[in-house]
Every structure is written in C-alpha cells, then in structure tokens.
Amino acid sequence: MEKNIALLRGDGIGPEIVDSAVKVLEVVAEKFGHTFNFMPYLIGGAAIDETGNPLPQETIDGCLAADSVLLGAVGGPKWDTMPANLRPEKGLLGIRAAMGLYTNLRPAKLYPALKDECPLRADIVAQGFDLMMVRELTGGIYFGERGRREGKHGPEAYDTEAYSVMEVERIARAAFESARKRRKNVISIDKANVLETSRLWRETIHRIAEEYPDVTCTDMLVDNAAMQLVRRPSQFDVVVTSNMFGDILSDEASQITGSIGMLPSASLGATNRGLYEPIHGSAPDIAGQNKANPIATILSAAMMLRYAFDMMDEADCIEKAVDAVLNDGIRTADIVGSSGIAPIGCVEMTEEVIKRL
Ligand code: IPM
Ligand code: MG
C-alpha cells in the first residue's frame, strides 16, 4: 500500500521524536512492501515563528488531504506570554477541531519490565493494569464560550462547559466499541453530583449502553476516579470521560505506568484518518539534547498503522520490538529509575527498536 502521512513536528523535543518514528516507519514499509510518503507541515511555536500563526491554513489543508497525521508536541516558554489566540496550544486544539477528531484513545498499561518505575505499592503493582482512556476531544470546557467581564466583585473571567446529546452519544459509542475489543467493561467518569453537563452525560451514556448489552457499564465520580486510579488501577478497562477530566486523568494514568514518555494516543473522528501523537508535551528543558524517549511517538505510529491503515501485523511488529527493547533492559533517562542502567539517547533508542523489528 501507498500512504501519505502528514508530519507535524512542532516544538521542543517534537522534531527528534517524530524523526525517530519516521525512521521506524521507513523500516516497516520496506519490510512489509509499503510506501509511506512523509509531508511536513508547520504547527505550534514553530509555525508562529515562521508565519505568525500557530495553525497555518496550509497545515490544515495538508492534514485533511493526507491519509493520516503524526504529531510530535507543541509549546514552550518562548511563546508562553503570547495572547491566547496566538499560543502554540491553539494550533493543536485547532487541528483537532478542523479534522473533527472527537475521540481520543489513550492506552495506559504497566509494562512488566518497567514495574520498578511504577510509583505504586508493590501489592498494587503485582495486580498489573491495562486500561484505555477514551477522552472526548472537541467539546466541553475546552471549546465553550470564555471571556472576561465585570462581575459582582470586580473583574472576573469565565469558561463554559457545554455538551450536546450528540457529542456524548458519539463518544459513548466509541467507548463501547473499544470495550468490545477488550475486556467488555466501561467506566464512565463524570461529576454528576454537581454539574448539569455531567447529568446529561450520565443519562446519555446509560441510554447508549443499552445498545451494548454484552458490555458492563458503571459510573464513577471524577474525584473518586482520581483516587481509584492509584488505589486499584486494575479495576479499569475502558474509561470514558469529558475533554477536561480526560486531560487530567490521562496524565495521572501515564504516571503510574512509570513514565509519561511511554504513552501513545490516537485521535479519531468520523473517518479513520486520525491524528497520532504521544500524550507528553514538548519537554523544552531537554530539547535538542538527544535525551528524549521516542517510545511514545513510535507507539503512536504503531497505532496509526493499526487504526488508520488496518496494518495489524505491521503494528504488532513495532509493539513487539518495543517490548523486546524494554525486556532487554535498554532505557532512556526517564525510565532508568533506580535500576543503575546507563541511559541511552533518543537516536540510540530508535536504533535499538529498529534492530528488533
Ligand atoms: C494533551 C495536552 C493538550 C490538551 C494541551 C497541550 C492543549 O495537555 O494533549 O493532553 O490539554 O489537550
Ligand atoms: Mg494533557
């Protein structure tokens, strides 16, 4: 097969980790007889520097025309003082919206080889965990009306959380479909004891659940969920939640895997094109020093092969190579922990993965 992949390298460590994933994809293409054409476009701070806009129209057009999109990360201290509509993050939120990517899949599992990096108690680690966070990505407080105004106590700011039945229905279906391919259990996370949007969320999830009698579905309040994630993560299979709760809980979930440098994600819409990115940020403090862990981006590329291109064997091949690297005790700095292993760089880690493809 021949596929066109748009590359959004972005800022900080973004270029290094995207280049790692590209090298891996090139080897996979050769091994399985595919052709991948890579087309780079600007996003985030890099786009602001060159064009004054975090999401140039050319980038949107290029991503919409491509078969899939691979993204590194955006943002950095250099652009932190820019006005809200000219921040690198605006580029990321904008491309998610422009491509209609309302489903964000964020798998988090404990790799046996990394169990010593898990900050949880040994008896909890022994149970292991493997969960799929399904985060709503184009609605809620991220996209609601916001602003400044004069309030009762002087100047104030506001952000609005709004969810339509349609938005909850489609993310619910994505979660139930995902559960069908896993352990058939969905936990929906909300704050229905306080928020009206959460009450609509809960009602709608329950209605869609009836279409999936083979999947069990329960509710959990978000504060309790934050606690349960560190108390007994093994109870979670598929988690479905709103944009903001999903943002927060997915960072928590990543930390109990040992390193945020390990977690990939897929953002999907009505088509299977999708955008694939690590869940971590641009890590400006280690940018350009060959210290970044490329695994989250390499695993994001594997998700792309699986979801966007239906290339199951190719995706398995990458995931197995990553498992093998970890089992062989090869580590970047973020995952050495107290093991005493000498860490290797981003380029070297990429070579080690490629050796095992
Ligand atoms: C993420 C990030 C983004 C988000 C930021 C960079 C806008 O934290 O992908 O989780 O909040 O969605
Ligand atoms: Mg986040």
Coordinates of C-alpha atoms and ligand atoms in Angstrom, one line a residue:
M1 CA 0.0 0.0 0.0
E2 CA 1.0 3.6 -0.5
K3 CA 0.1 6.1 2.2
N4 CA 0.7 9.9 2.6
I5 CA 1.5 10.8 6.1
A6 CA 1.5 14.5 7.2
L7 CA 4.2 15.2 9.8
L8 CA 3.6 17.9 12.4
R9 CA 6.9 18.0 14.2
G10 CA 6.1 21.0 16.4
D11 CA 8.3 22.3 19.2
G12 CA 10.8 21.2 21.8
I13 CA 11.6 17.5 21.5
G14 CA 8.8 17.2 18.8
P15 CA 11.2 17.1 15.8
E16 CA 13.5 14.5 17.4
I17 CA 10.7 12.1 18.4
V18 CA 8.8 12.5 15.1
D19 CA 12.1 11.7 13.2
S20 CA 12.5 8.6 15.3
A21 CA 9.0 7.4 14.5
V22 CA 9.6 8.1 10.8
K23 CA 12.8 6.0 10.8
V24 CA 10.9 3.1 12.3
L25 CA 8.0 3.6 9.8
E26 CA 10.5 3.5 6.9
V27 CA 11.9 0.2 8.0
V28 CA 8.4 -1.2 8.5
A29 CA 7.5 0.0 5.0
E30 CA 10.5 -1.8 3.5
K31 CA 9.9 -5.0 5.5
F32 CA 6.2 -5.2 4.5
G33 CA 6.4 -3.8 1.0
H34 CA 4.6 -0.5 1.6
T35 CA 5.4 3.1 0.5
F36 CA 5.0 5.9 3.1
N37 CA 5.3 9.4 1.8
F38 CA 6.0 12.0 4.5
M39 CA 4.9 15.5 4.2
P40 CA 6.0 18.0 6.9
Y41 CA 3.8 21.0 7.9
L42 CA 4.3 23.7 10.5
I43 CA 2.3 23.8 13.8
G44 CA 2.6 25.5 17.2
G45 CA 5.5 27.7 18.1
A46 CA 7.5 26.8 15.0
A47 CA 4.6 27.9 12.9
I48 CA 4.2 31.1 14.9
D49 CA 7.9 31.9 14.3
E50 CA 7.7 31.4 10.6
T51 CA 4.2 32.6 9.7
G52 CA 2.8 34.4 12.8
N53 CA 0.0 31.7 13.1
P54 CA 0.1 28.5 15.2
L55 CA -2.0 26.7 12.6
P56 CA -1.5 28.0 9.0
Q57 CA -4.2 27.1 6.5
E58 CA -1.6 25.2 4.5
T59 CA -1.2 22.8 7.5
I60 CA -5.0 22.3 7.8
D61 CA -5.3 21.6 4.1
G62 CA -2.2 19.3 4.1
C63 CA -3.6 17.2 7.1
L64 CA -7.1 17.0 5.5
A65 CA -5.5 15.8 2.2
A66 CA -3.2 13.2 3.9
D67 CA -4.1 9.6 4.8
S68 CA -3.0 10.2 8.4
V69 CA -1.2 12.7 10.6
L70 CA 1.7 12.1 13.0
L71 CA 2.4 14.9 15.6
G72 CA 5.2 15.5 18.0
A73 CA 4.4 18.2 20.6
V74 CA 3.8 21.9 20.7
G75 CA 4.6 24.7 23.1
G76 CA 7.5 26.1 25.1
P77 CA 8.5 29.0 27.3
K78 CA 9.3 31.2 24.3
W79 CA 5.6 31.5 23.4
D80 CA 4.1 31.5 27.0
T81 CA 3.5 35.2 27.0
M82 CA 1.7 35.3 23.6
P83 CA -2.0 36.3 23.6
A84 CA -4.4 33.2 23.9
N85 CA -5.3 33.0 20.2
L86 CA -1.6 33.0 19.3
R87 CA -0.4 30.3 21.6
P88 CA 1.1 27.1 20.3
E89 CA -1.6 25.1 22.0
K90 CA -4.1 26.9 19.9
G91 CA -2.6 25.1 16.9
L92 CA -3.1 21.7 18.5
L93 CA -6.7 22.4 19.6
G94 CA -7.3 23.9 16.1
I95 CA -6.2 20.9 14.2
R96 CA -8.2 18.5 16.4
A97 CA -11.3 20.7 15.7
A98 CA -10.5 21.1 12.0
M99 CA -10.2 17.4 11.5
G100 CA -13.2 16.6 13.6
L101 CA -11.2 14.4 16.0
Y102 CA -13.7 13.9 18.8
T103 CA -12.4 10.6 20.1
N104 CA -9.0 10.5 21.9
L105 CA -7.8 7.0 22.7
R106 CA -5.1 6.9 25.4
P107 CA -4.0 3.4 26.4
A108 CA -2.0 3.1 29.6
K109 CA -0.6 -0.2 30.7
L110 CA 2.1 -1.4 33.1
Y111 CA 5.0 -3.0 31.2
P112 CA 6.3 -5.8 33.4
A113 CA 9.9 -4.7 32.5
L114 CA 9.1 -1.2 33.9
K115 CA 7.3 -2.3 37.1
D116 CA 10.1 -0.9 39.3
E117 CA 9.4 2.5 37.9
C118 CA 5.8 2.4 39.0
P119 CA 5.4 4.6 42.0
L120 CA 2.6 2.5 43.4
R121 CA 2.8 0.0 46.3
A122 CA 4.2 -3.5 45.4
D123 CA 0.9 -5.3 46.1
I124 CA -0.9 -2.9 43.7
V125 CA 1.9 -3.3 41.0
A126 CA 1.6 -7.1 41.3
Q127 CA -2.0 -6.9 40.1
G128 CA -0.9 -5.0 37.0
F129 CA -3.2 -2.8 34.9
D130 CA -4.1 -2.2 31.3
L131 CA -6.7 0.5 30.6
M132 CA -7.9 2.5 27.7
M133 CA -8.8 6.1 28.4
V134 CA -11.4 7.4 25.9
R135 CA -11.4 11.1 26.1
E136 CA -13.9 13.4 24.4
L137 CA -11.7 15.8 22.4
T138 CA -13.6 18.5 20.6
G139 CA -16.2 19.7 23.1
G140 CA -16.7 20.7 26.7
I141 CA -14.9 23.5 28.5
Y142 CA -12.0 23.5 26.0
F143 CA -14.3 24.8 23.3
G144 CA -17.0 26.6 25.2
E145 CA -17.6 30.3 25.4
R146 CA -15.0 32.1 27.5
G147 CA -14.0 35.6 28.4
R148 CA -13.6 38.4 30.8
R149 CA -16.2 40.6 32.3
E150 CA -17.2 42.9 35.2
G151 CA -18.6 40.7 38.0
K152 CA -20.1 41.3 41.5
H153 CA -16.6 41.5 42.9
G154 CA -14.9 43.4 40.1
P155 CA -13.2 42.0 37.0
E156 CA -13.7 38.2 36.5
A157 CA -13.0 35.5 33.9
Y158 CA -15.3 32.6 32.8
D159 CA -15.1 29.4 30.8
T160 CA -18.1 27.4 29.9
E161 CA -18.6 23.6 29.8
A162 CA -21.3 22.5 27.3
Y163 CA -22.1 19.1 25.9
S164 CA -24.7 18.2 23.4
V165 CA -26.5 14.8 23.4
M166 CA -25.0 14.1 20.0
E167 CA -21.4 14.7 21.3
V168 CA -21.9 12.4 24.2
E169 CA -23.6 9.7 22.1
R170 CA -20.8 9.5 19.6
I171 CA -18.0 9.3 22.3
A172 CA -20.1 6.7 24.2
R173 CA -20.3 4.6 21.0
A174 CA -16.5 4.9 20.5
A175 CA -16.0 3.7 24.1
F176 CA -18.4 0.8 23.9
E177 CA -16.9 -0.3 20.5
S178 CA -13.4 -0.1 22.0
A179 CA -14.6 -2.2 25.1
R180 CA -15.9 -4.9 22.7
K181 CA -12.4 -5.4 21.5
R182 CA -11.1 -5.6 25.1
R183 CA -12.5 -6.8 28.4
K184 CA -16.0 -5.5 27.8
N185 CA -16.1 -3.1 30.7
V186 CA -16.8 0.6 30.6
I187 CA -16.5 3.0 33.5
S188 CA -17.9 6.5 32.7
I189 CA -16.4 9.3 34.7
D190 CA -18.3 12.5 35.5
K191 CA -19.2 14.9 38.3
A192 CA -23.0 14.3 38.1
N193 CA -23.4 15.2 41.8
V194 CA -22.7 18.8 40.8
L195 CA -22.6 19.5 37.1
E196 CA -25.6 19.6 34.8
T197 CA -23.4 18.6 31.8
S198 CA -22.4 15.5 33.8
R199 CA -26.0 14.6 34.4
L200 CA -26.7 14.8 30.7
W201 CA -23.5 12.8 30.1
R202 CA -24.6 10.1 32.5
E203 CA -28.2 9.8 31.1
T204 CA -26.8 9.6 27.6
I205 CA -24.2 7.0 28.4
H206 CA -26.8 4.8 30.1
R207 CA -29.1 5.1 27.0
I208 CA -26.3 4.1 24.6
A209 CA -25.2 1.3 27.0
E210 CA -28.5 -0.4 26.2
E211 CA -27.3 -0.9 22.6
Y212 CA -24.3 -2.9 24.1
P213 CA -25.8 -5.5 26.4
D214 CA -22.6 -7.5 26.2
V215 CA -20.6 -4.7 27.8
T216 CA -20.9 -3.8 31.5
C217 CA -21.1 -0.1 32.3
T218 CA -20.8 1.8 35.6
D219 CA -20.4 5.4 36.6
M220 CA -17.7 6.9 38.8
L221 CA -17.3 10.4 40.1
V222 CA -14.2 12.1 38.9
D223 CA -12.7 12.7 42.3
N224 CA -13.2 9.1 43.3
A225 CA -11.7 8.1 39.9
A226 CA -8.6 10.1 40.6
M227 CA -8.3 8.1 43.8
Q228 CA -9.2 4.7 42.4
L229 CA -6.5 5.1 39.7
V230 CA -3.8 5.0 42.3
R231 CA -5.6 2.7 44.7
R232 CA -6.6 -0.1 42.3
P233 CA -5.9 0.6 38.7
S234 CA -6.6 -3.0 37.7
Q235 CA -10.3 -2.3 38.0
F236 CA -10.3 -0.2 34.9
D237 CA -10.7 -1.5 31.3
V238 CA -12.2 1.3 29.2
V239 CA -12.7 4.7 30.8
V240 CA -14.8 7.3 29.0
T241 CA -14.8 10.9 30.1
S242 CA -15.0 14.5 29.1
N243 CA -12.3 16.6 27.5
M244 CA -11.0 18.2 30.7
F245 CA -11.4 15.2 33.0
G246 CA -9.7 13.1 30.4
D247 CA -6.8 15.5 30.1
I248 CA -6.2 15.4 33.8
L249 CA -6.8 11.7 34.4
S250 CA -4.7 10.6 31.4
D251 CA -1.6 12.3 32.9
E252 CA -2.3 10.5 36.2
A253 CA -2.7 7.2 34.3
S254 CA 0.6 7.8 32.5
Q255 CA 2.5 8.4 35.7
I256 CA 1.5 5.0 37.2
T257 CA 3.0 3.3 34.1
G258 CA 6.4 4.6 35.2
S259 CA 6.9 7.3 32.6
I260 CA 4.8 9.7 30.6
G261 CA 7.4 9.1 27.9
M262 CA 5.8 5.8 27.1
L263 CA 2.2 6.7 26.3
P264 CA 0.9 7.0 22.7
S265 CA -2.5 8.3 21.6
A266 CA -4.9 8.2 18.7
S267 CA -7.3 11.0 17.9
L268 CA -10.1 9.8 15.7
G269 CA -13.2 11.3 14.0
A270 CA -15.9 10.0 11.7
T271 CA -13.2 8.9 9.2
N272 CA -10.3 6.6 10.1
R273 CA -7.7 9.1 9.1
G274 CA -6.9 10.3 12.6
L275 CA -4.0 12.1 14.2
Y276 CA -1.5 10.2 16.3
E277 CA 0.7 11.8 19.0
P278 CA 2.4 11.0 22.2
I279 CA 0.5 12.2 25.2
H280 CA 3.5 14.0 26.7
G281 CA 4.5 17.6 25.9
S282 CA 7.4 19.3 24.2
A283 CA 9.8 19.0 27.2
P284 CA 11.7 22.2 26.3
D285 CA 14.2 21.5 29.1
I286 CA 15.7 18.5 27.2
A287 CA 15.0 19.6 23.6
G288 CA 17.8 19.1 21.1
Q289 CA 20.0 17.2 23.6
N290 CA 19.2 13.7 22.3
K291 CA 17.7 12.8 25.7
A292 CA 14.0 12.3 24.8
N293 CA 12.3 9.0 25.0
P294 CA 10.9 8.3 21.4
I295 CA 8.8 5.3 22.5
A296 CA 5.5 7.1 23.0
T297 CA 5.8 8.5 19.4
I298 CA 7.0 5.2 18.0
L299 CA 3.9 3.5 19.6
S300 CA 1.7 6.3 18.3
A301 CA 3.0 5.4 14.8
A302 CA 2.0 1.7 15.6
M303 CA -1.5 2.9 16.5
M304 CA -1.6 4.8 13.2
L305 CA -0.8 1.6 11.3
R306 CA -3.5 -0.3 13.2
Y307 CA -6.3 2.3 13.2
A308 CA -5.8 4.3 10.0
F309 CA -4.3 1.7 7.7
D310 CA -5.6 -1.6 9.0
M311 CA -2.0 -2.8 9.1
M312 CA -2.3 -5.1 12.1
D313 CA 0.9 -7.2 11.6
E314 CA 2.9 -4.1 11.0
A315 CA 1.6 -2.5 14.2
D316 CA 2.3 -5.7 16.2
C317 CA 5.8 -5.8 14.8
I318 CA 6.5 -2.3 16.2
E319 CA 4.9 -3.0 19.6
K320 CA 6.8 -6.3 19.9
A321 CA 10.1 -4.5 19.1
V322 CA 9.4 -2.0 21.9
D323 CA 8.6 -4.9 24.3
A324 CA 11.8 -6.5 23.4
V325 CA 13.9 -3.4 23.9
L326 CA 12.4 -2.9 27.4
N327 CA 12.9 -6.6 28.3
D328 CA 16.5 -6.3 27.2
G329 CA 17.0 -3.6 29.8
I330 CA 17.5 -0.8 27.4
R331 CA 16.5 2.6 28.8
T332 CA 16.3 6.3 28.1
A333 CA 16.9 8.6 31.0
D334 CA 13.2 8.9 32.0
I335 CA 12.9 5.2 32.6
V336 CA 16.2 4.2 34.3
G337 CA 14.8 4.9 37.7
S338 CA 16.9 3.3 40.4
S339 CA 17.9 0.4 38.1
G340 CA 21.5 1.6 37.8
I341 CA 21.3 1.1 34.0
A342 CA 23.2 3.7 31.9
P343 CA 20.6 5.6 29.8
I344 CA 20.9 5.9 26.1
G345 CA 19.7 8.8 23.9
C346 CA 16.8 9.2 21.6
V347 CA 18.7 8.3 18.4
E348 CA 20.2 5.2 20.0
M349 CA 16.9 4.1 21.4
T350 CA 15.4 4.4 17.9
E351 CA 18.2 2.2 16.5
E352 CA 17.6 -0.4 19.2
V353 CA 13.9 -0.6 18.3
I354 CA 14.8 -0.8 14.6
K355 CA 17.2 -3.7 15.3
R356 CA 14.4 -5.7 16.8
L357 CA 11.7 -5.1 14.2
Ligands
IPM1 C1 -2.9 17.0 25.9 C2 -2.3 18.3 26.2 C3 -3.2 19.4 25.4 C4 -4.6 19.3 26.0 C5 -2.7 20.8 25.6 C6 -1.2 21.0 25.1 C7 -3.6 21.8 24.9 O1 -2.3 18.6 27.5 O2 -2.9 16.6 24.7 O3 -3.2 16.3 26.8 O4 -4.9 19.8 27.0 O5 -5.4 18.6 25.3
MG2 MG -2.7 16.9 28.7

